[in-house]
mmCIF file of C-alpha atoms in Angstrom:
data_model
loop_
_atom_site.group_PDB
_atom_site.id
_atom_site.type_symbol
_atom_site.label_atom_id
_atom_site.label_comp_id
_atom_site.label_asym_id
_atom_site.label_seq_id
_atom_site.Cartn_x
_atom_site.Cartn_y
_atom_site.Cartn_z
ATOM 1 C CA UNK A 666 92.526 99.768 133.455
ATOM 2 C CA UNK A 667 93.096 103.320 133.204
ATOM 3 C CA UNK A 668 95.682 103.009 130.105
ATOM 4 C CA UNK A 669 96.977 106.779 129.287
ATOM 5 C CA UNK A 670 94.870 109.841 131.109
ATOM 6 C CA UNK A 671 95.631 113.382 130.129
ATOM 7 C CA UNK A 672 94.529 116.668 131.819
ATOM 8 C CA UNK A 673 92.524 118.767 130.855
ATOM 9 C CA UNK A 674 90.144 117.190 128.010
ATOM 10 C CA UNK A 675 88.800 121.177 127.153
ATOM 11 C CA UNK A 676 91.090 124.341 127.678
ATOM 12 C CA UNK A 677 90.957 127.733 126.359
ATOM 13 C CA UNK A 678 93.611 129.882 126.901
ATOM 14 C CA UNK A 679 94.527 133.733 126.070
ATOM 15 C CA UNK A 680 97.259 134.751 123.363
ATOM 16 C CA UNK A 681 100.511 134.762 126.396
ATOM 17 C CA UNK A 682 98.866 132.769 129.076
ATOM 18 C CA UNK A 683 101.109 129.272 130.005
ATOM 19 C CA UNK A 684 99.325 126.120 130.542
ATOM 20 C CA UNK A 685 100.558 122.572 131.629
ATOM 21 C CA UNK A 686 99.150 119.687 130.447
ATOM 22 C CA UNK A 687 99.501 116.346 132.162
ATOM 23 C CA UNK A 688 99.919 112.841 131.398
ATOM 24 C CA UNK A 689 100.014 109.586 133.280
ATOM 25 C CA UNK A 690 100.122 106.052 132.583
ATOM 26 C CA UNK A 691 99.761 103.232 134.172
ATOM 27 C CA UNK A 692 101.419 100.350 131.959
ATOM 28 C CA UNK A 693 104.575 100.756 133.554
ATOM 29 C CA UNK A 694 105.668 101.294 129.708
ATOM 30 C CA UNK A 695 109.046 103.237 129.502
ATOM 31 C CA UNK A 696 108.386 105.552 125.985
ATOM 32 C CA UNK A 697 106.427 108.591 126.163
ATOM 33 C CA UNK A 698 105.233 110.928 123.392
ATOM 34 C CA UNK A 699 103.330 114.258 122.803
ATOM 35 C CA UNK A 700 101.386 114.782 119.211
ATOM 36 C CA UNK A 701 99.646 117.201 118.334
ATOM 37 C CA UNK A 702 96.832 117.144 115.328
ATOM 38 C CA UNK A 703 95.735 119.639 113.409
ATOM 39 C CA UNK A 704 92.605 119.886 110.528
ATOM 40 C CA UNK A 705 94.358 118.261 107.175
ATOM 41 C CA UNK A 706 98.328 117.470 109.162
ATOM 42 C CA UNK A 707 97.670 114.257 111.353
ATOM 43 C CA UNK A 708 99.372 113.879 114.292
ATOM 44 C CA UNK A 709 102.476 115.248 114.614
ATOM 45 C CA UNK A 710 105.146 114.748 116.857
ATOM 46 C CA UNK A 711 106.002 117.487 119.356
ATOM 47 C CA UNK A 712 108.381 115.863 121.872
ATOM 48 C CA UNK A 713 109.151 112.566 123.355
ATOM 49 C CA UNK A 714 110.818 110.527 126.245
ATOM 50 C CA UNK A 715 112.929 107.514 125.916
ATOM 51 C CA UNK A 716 113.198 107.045 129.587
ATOM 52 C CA UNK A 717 112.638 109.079 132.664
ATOM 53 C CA UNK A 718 114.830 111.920 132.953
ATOM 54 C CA UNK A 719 115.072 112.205 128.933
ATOM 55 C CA UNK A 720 113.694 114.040 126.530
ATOM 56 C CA UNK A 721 114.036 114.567 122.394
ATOM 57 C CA UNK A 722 112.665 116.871 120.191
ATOM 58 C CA UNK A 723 110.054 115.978 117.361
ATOM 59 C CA UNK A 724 108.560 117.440 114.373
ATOM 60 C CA UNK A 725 107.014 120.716 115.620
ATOM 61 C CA UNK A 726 108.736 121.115 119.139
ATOM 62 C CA UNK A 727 108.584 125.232 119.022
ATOM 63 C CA UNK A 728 106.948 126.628 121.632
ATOM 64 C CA UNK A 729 106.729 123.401 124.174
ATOM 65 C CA UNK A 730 109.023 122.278 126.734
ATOM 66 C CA UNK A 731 108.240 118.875 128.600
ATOM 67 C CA UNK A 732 109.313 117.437 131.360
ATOM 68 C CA UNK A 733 109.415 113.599 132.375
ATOM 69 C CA UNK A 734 109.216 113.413 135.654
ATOM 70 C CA UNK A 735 108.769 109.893 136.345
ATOM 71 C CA UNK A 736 108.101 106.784 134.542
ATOM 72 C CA UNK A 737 104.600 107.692 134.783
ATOM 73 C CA UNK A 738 104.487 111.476 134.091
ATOM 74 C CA UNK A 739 105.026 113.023 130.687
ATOM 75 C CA UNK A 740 104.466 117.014 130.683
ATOM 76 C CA UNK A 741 103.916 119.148 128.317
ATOM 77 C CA UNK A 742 104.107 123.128 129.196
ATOM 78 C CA UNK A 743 103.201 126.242 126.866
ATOM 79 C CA UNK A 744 105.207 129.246 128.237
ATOM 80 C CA UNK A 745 103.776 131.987 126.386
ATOM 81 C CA UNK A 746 100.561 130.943 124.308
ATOM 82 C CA UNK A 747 100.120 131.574 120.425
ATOM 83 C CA UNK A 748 97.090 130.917 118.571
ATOM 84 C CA UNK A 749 99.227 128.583 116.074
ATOM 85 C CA UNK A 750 98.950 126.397 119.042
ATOM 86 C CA UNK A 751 95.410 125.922 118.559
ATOM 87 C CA UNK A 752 95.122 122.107 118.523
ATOM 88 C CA UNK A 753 94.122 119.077 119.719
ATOM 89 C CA UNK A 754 96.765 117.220 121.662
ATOM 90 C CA UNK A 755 97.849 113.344 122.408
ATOM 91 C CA UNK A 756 100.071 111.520 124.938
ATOM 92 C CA UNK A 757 101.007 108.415 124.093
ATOM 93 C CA UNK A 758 102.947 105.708 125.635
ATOM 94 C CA UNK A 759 104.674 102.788 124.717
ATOM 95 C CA UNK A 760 107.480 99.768 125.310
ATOM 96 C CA UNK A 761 110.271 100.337 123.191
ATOM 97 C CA UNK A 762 113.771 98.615 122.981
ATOM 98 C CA UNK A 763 113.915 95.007 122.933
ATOM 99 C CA UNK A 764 110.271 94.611 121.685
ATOM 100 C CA UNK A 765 108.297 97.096 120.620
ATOM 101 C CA UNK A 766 104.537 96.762 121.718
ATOM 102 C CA UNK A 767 101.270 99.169 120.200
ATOM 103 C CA UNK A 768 101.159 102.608 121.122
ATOM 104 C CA UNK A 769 98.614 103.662 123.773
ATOM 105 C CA UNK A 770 96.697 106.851 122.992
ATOM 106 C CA UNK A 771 95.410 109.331 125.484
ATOM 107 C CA UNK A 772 92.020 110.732 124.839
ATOM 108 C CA UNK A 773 93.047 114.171 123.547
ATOM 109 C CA UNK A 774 92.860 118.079 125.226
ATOM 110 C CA UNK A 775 91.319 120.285 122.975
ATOM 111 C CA UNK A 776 93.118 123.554 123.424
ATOM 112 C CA UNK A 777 91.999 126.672 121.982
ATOM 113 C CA UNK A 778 94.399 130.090 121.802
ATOM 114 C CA UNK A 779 92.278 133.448 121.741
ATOM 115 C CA UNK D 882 113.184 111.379 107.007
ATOM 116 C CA UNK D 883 110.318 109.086 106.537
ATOM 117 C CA UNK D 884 107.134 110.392 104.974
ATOM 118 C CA UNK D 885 103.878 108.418 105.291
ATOM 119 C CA UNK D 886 101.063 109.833 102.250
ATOM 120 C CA UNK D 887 97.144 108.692 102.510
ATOM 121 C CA UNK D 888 96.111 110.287 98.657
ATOM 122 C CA UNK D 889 92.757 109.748 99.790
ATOM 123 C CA UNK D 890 90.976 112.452 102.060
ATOM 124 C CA UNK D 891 88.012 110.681 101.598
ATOM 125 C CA UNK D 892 85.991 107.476 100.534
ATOM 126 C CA UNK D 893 82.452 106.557 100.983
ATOM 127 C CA UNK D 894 80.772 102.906 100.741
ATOM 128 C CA UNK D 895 77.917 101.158 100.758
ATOM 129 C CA UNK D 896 77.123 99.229 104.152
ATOM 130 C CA UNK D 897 78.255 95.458 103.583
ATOM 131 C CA UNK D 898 80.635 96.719 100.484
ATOM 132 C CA UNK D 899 84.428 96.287 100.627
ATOM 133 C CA UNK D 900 86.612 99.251 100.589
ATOM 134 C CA UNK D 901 90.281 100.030 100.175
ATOM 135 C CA UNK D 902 92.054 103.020 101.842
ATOM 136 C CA UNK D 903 95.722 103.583 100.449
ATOM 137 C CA UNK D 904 98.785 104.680 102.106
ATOM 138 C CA UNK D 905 102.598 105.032 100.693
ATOM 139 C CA UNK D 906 105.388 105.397 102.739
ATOM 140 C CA UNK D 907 109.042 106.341 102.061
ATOM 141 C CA UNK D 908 112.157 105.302 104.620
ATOM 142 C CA UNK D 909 115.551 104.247 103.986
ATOM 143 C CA UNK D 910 115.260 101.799 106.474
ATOM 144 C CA UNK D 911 114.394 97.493 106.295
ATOM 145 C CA UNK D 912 112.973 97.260 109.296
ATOM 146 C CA UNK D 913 109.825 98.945 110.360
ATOM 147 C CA UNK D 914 106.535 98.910 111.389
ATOM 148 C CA UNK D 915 103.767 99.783 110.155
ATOM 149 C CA UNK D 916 100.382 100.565 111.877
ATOM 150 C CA UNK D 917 96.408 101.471 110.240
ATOM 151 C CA UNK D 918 94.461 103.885 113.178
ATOM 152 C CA UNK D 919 91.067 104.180 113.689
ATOM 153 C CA UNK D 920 89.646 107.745 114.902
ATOM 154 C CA UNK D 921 86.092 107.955 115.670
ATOM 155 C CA UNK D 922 84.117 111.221 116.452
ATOM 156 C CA UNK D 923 85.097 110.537 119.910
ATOM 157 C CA UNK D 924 88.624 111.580 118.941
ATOM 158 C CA UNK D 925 89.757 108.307 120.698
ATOM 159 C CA UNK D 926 92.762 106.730 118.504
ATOM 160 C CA UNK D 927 92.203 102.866 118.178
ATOM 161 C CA UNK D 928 94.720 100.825 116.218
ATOM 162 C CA UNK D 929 93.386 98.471 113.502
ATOM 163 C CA UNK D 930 96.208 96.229 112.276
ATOM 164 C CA UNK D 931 100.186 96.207 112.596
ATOM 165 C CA UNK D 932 102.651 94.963 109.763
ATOM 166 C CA UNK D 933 106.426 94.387 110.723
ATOM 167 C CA UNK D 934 108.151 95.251 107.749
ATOM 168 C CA UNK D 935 110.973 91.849 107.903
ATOM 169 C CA UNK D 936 107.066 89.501 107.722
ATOM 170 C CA UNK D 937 106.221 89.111 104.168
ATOM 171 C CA UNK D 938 102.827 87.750 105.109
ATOM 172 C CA UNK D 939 99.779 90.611 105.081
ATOM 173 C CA UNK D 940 98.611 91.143 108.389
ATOM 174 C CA UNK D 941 94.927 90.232 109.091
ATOM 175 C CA UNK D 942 92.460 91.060 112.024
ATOM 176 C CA UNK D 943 88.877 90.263 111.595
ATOM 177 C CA UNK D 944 87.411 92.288 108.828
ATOM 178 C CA UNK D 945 90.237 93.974 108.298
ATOM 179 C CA UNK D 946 93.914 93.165 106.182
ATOM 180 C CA UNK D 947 96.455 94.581 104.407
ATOM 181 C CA UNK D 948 98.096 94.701 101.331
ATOM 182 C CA UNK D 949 102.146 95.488 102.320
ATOM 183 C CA UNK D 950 104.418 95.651 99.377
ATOM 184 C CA UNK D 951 107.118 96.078 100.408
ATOM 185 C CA UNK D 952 109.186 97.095 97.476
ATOM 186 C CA UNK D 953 106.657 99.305 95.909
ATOM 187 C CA UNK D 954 106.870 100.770 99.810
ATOM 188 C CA UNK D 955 102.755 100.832 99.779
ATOM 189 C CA UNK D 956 100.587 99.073 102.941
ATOM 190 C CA UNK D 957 96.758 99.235 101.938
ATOM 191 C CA UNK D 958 93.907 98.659 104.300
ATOM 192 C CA UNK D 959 91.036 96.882 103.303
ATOM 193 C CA UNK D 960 87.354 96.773 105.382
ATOM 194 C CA UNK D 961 84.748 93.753 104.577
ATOM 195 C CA UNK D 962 81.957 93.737 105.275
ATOM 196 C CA UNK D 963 81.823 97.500 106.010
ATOM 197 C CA UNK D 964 79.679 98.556 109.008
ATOM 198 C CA UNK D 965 78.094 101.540 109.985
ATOM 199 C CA UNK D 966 80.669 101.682 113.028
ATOM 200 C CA UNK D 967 83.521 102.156 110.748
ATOM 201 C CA UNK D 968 82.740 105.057 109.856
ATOM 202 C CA UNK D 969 85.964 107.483 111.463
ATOM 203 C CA UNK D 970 89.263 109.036 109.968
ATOM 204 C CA UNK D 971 91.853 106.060 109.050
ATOM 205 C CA UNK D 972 95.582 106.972 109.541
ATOM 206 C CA UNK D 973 98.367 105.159 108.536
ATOM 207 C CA UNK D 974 101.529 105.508 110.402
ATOM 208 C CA UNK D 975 105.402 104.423 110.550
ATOM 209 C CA UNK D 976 107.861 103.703 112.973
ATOM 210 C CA UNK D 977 111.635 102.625 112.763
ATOM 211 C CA UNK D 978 112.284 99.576 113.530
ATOM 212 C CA UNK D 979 115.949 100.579 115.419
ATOM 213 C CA UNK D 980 115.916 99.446 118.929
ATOM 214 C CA UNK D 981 112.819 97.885 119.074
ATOM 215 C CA UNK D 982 110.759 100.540 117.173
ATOM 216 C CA UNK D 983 109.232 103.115 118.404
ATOM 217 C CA UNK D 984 111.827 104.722 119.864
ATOM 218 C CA UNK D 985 111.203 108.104 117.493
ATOM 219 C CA UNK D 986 107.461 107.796 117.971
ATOM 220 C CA UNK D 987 105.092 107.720 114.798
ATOM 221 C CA UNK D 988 104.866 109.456 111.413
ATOM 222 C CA UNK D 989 101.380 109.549 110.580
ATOM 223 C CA UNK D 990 99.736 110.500 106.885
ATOM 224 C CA UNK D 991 97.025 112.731 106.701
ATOM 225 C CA UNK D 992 94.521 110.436 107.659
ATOM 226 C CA UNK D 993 91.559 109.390 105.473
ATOM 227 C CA UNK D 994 87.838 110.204 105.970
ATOM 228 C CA UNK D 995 85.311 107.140 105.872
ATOM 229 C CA UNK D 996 81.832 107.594 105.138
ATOM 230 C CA UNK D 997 79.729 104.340 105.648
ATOM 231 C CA UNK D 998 76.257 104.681 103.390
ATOM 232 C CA UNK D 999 73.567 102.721 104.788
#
């Protein structure tokens, strides 16, 4: 019953250093989202993926690129680090289309940019 | 594009009290969904209570119900019975309901900050 798992829970990272960070889930659910939350904003949404093999913009994408590479996997890569990305970050997952079901939430990875 | 506002940053209530947390939401759209979270210290985001938008009766689950009006575009949460437990930031959040909802993910508010007093 491992729902949504993302990797790393802690990271700290230097101003230009790129990071992955990785999400699977096991609920064989076919929507897949990346949030990130910040003091005072909620959670806002960074990127997300219909279906394997797409992908669609959010609220804040700048700075992120993802990649879906399954129906599991939903990636989420910094290229160049910038303390604006200071955050704390959630996957989520979901079944969308016909029915639309509760959104699972990943624990969060607390990422701080030096 | 939709907006979700929680004019509350935070409330504080007795243990056993009743409390009310707000939330006002604007979207051109009829159908929807609407969602109260739950985020304890642990960071861990638990969802409360759903409302689809085309039910006109106020979703209840345990403790905790709502108060959706739909034309005022306004979905309030209210805890009985308060508990030291529910103490945690409350967000309230949207979604489309356009093929199937969900499809553009969630647009949270701000969240709300609730302080259980024993």
């Amino acid at each position: 019953n491992a729902g949504v798992t993302q990797t790393p829970k802690f990271q700290v990272l230097k101003t230009g250093q790129s990071m992955t960070l990785q999400c699977a889930q096991d609920m064989n659910h076919n929507s897949m989202y990346w949030y990130r939350q910040d003091p005072g904003m909620g959670l806002r949404l960074i990127y997300y993926s219909a279906s394997e093999g797409t992908t669609d913009k959010g609220e804040v994408p700048n700075g992120y690129n993802v990649s879906r590479l399954n129906k599991r996997e939903f990636s989420l890569r910094l290229e160049s680090a910038a303390p604006s990305q200071t955050s704390v970050y959630f996957c989520a997952s979901t079944v969308t289309g016909t029915v639309y079901t509760e959104a699972f939430f990943g624990q969060g990875t607390r990422l701080t940019v030096v | 594009a939709q907006t979700v506002t929680q004019s509350q940053p935070e409330m504080s209530v007795q243990e056993a009290e009743t409390v009310t947390l707000s939330c006002t939401y604007d979207t051109s759209e009829s159908d929807y969904y609407l969602f109260w979270y739950k985020q304890p210290p642990s960071r861990q985001m638990i969802l409360v209570i759903r409302q689809e938008a085309y039910k006109q009766q106020n979703a209840t689950e345990n403790r905790f119900s709502v108060n959706f009006q739909k034309a005022a575009k306004s979905f309030s949460l209210k805890i009985s019975d308060s508990q030291l437990g529910d103490a945690a930031m409350y967000f309230c959040a949207y979604t489309p309901g356009y093929s199937g909802g969900g499809a553009d993910g969630l647009t949270f508010g701000k969240g709300t900050h609730l302080i259980i007093q024993p």
